[in-house]
């Protein structure tokens, strides 16, 4: 991620020279030679002090809490990396007189604070945080709803767990004995106690099922929750009747156990979905917030980004994300386009240049004329793609749903049939007949079927997460197992995307002069230079300035020093070479080059070889120069490679391969691969790419090595095998169990045990994924 | 078996108390931010 530059030398730079120095941002001691304790502080420090002309409006969102007699507000805060950031933000807010509390939730990135006084204080407090360098965005409604649902499931789970445990104690007594041994009084006592425990528990914990069944029934359809709810209600009502009439058997335990086990499955499912949704929301948040527009009469207005329309003139400050697609009207600057191109090297842009929403303005404020509405920007389209990918469900889940739709009426009919046959035709008393019917309803509960797929996916996600790989969509694993071609991007995917200096013999004096200049720039090549030669005393620079698209210039002891690209340092253009470079010119001496390499990821060669063993062909597509691409392909062992590809070229190749029936894995970085990432059967992205770029890929991997690709593939294949075996188990169980229940060989207790154990069987089968075999 | 008359309610009450305690911890948001909680231990400022 590139950062804005500071054009004035900072007085605190002298701290670099001291051996014991504190982080410039959060005052934590940090190693000598560095000015910051961590990247988070460095970023925040560079971005701070941005002019607050750009006023976001928070006070309308503040809510008034009558208990505390104060306003409170919750916002999303970005850029919080560690404990120091939390402490800094919370302390800053709490130091204000009228702030009552301030708390950051690190897991969700939310900042909540309350203050007494007017609602308008919100802005002042928020700016304090923004001035520290942390970006604040508004929360979307979606996040709250998801949380509430998960929370309600957890409450229901806790209560039903309590109920089940205590009920079991009584049930064991009831079922392992008979009323002759116990005596009628004891039996009735147990019945009443069971009822007292069960009724509140059932009413509270069955709500997710009951409400789901009710909402579906209102639309004259059924889902899996309908027979479950029916079974629960029937069992409960019948048991109540039995208790009151002092009859022999009750079945509260069946009902509660049913609820408990089902809730477990539901909760895990909700958690898995919730995570995927969260990422889409985070992306959307980038598009919310406010933008500054300049109207025809030169008046400055602040409007929500969503309200930006074509031909508006937008002013973008330093360090601000460009809010819409358009072209520059006024000003010249450097833009961090890693969102679009995947390249971390900033791009010089001047009047007339096209810019895209979501990219970061680094150097100077600019005016932009909007060419596309907010919904039509590249970023919005990516978000839409993501949301669609999310609604889309995996093939097996679709089958399970369809089966459920047909199955549930079938189950009800079976239950009713059982009752009618036993009571009407075979002359059984209505209670036992009803019990058989309930047994049929309970035992056919397709919860094993419902768990079959999600449980394996959850376990697989967990395993992959430990290895640093994140799955963004529910069916990512399924699609990954089907691939037969893998397409790799070069920069940032096969390579680390980080320039490293190729060190040559240069005198200390020259190194120091170059570093003294480079330290004021946030350009990735300058940073690479600084990293290559750490812990040196730097010289004082006068008349420093950084020119967009060219380089740095300054004076040391009267000598003019320039550090930058070829044109800047007056070097003659050579024939093409394949290196990243920086040239240093000291007064009139001849220029000196610095060359940088972009190293291949660890294991890249092995990964390509392993993929080939599994029958997957690898192709390299890159926008870089052909000689470079050829060299890289040879190093890594890829036989088919193409260089100088535009995003459209990549897309075309992908489409032609797809047309031939191939299933393609695309390993790419940055949104310039976005159309290809979306068109591929499945896509992976390394997490050195900017966060948003990660979000367009189906899978994101964190490690420095490329082995995540192979690991992901292996796990996906095994996952599919386990899913199939789970489905066979759960369907087989139903085929076996229903006739038994129908014929009256099963009591409801046994039914619920059987049903639960079928779920457990499916779960344990899924645990086989943890085994290390190949 | 007369002892059951008070033993069972006692057991239930204890269990119920545990349930209430758990629900209270959930409601007071102790599980909301497990990552942040682990970091707060390390912060050394002057709060009580």
Coordinates of C-alpha atoms in Angstrom, one line a residue, chain A residues 224 265-266 268-270 272-273 394 396-397 400 447-462 474 477 719 723 726-727 762-763 766 769:
Chain A
X224 CA -37.4 -28.2 6.5
X265 CA -26.1 -27.0 13.2
X266 CA -28.0 -23.7 12.6
X268 CA -22.5 -22.9 12.8
X269 CA -24.2 -22.4 9.5
X270 CA -25.1 -18.8 10.4
X272 CA -20.1 -19.3 8.3
X273 CA -22.5 -17.2 6.3
X394 CA -23.4 -24.6 -4.0
X396 CA -25.2 -29.8 -3.4
X397 CA -27.0 -27.3 -1.2
X400 CA -30.5 -30.6 -0.6
X447 CA -31.2 -32.5 9.7
X448 CA -28.4 -34.9 8.8
X449 CA -29.0 -34.0 5.2
X450 CA -28.9 -30.3 6.1
X451 CA -25.7 -30.7 8.0
X452 CA -24.0 -33.0 5.5
X453 CA -22.6 -30.2 3.3
X454 CA -22.1 -27.3 5.7
X455 CA -20.2 -29.2 8.3
X456 CA -17.6 -30.4 5.9
X457 CA -17.3 -26.9 4.5
X458 CA -16.9 -25.4 7.9
X459 CA -14.2 -27.9 8.9
X460 CA -12.4 -27.4 5.6
X461 CA -12.5 -23.6 6.0
X462 CA -11.1 -24.0 9.5
X474 CA -19.8 -21.1 0.2
X477 CA -14.2 -25.5 -2.4
X719 CA -14.0 -32.3 0.9
X723 CA -19.6 -34.4 1.2
X726 CA -22.1 -37.7 4.1
X727 CA -25.0 -37.4 1.7
X762 CA -22.3 -37.2 9.6
X763 CA -20.2 -34.8 11.8
X766 CA -16.5 -35.0 8.3
X769 CA -10.8 -34.3 6.8

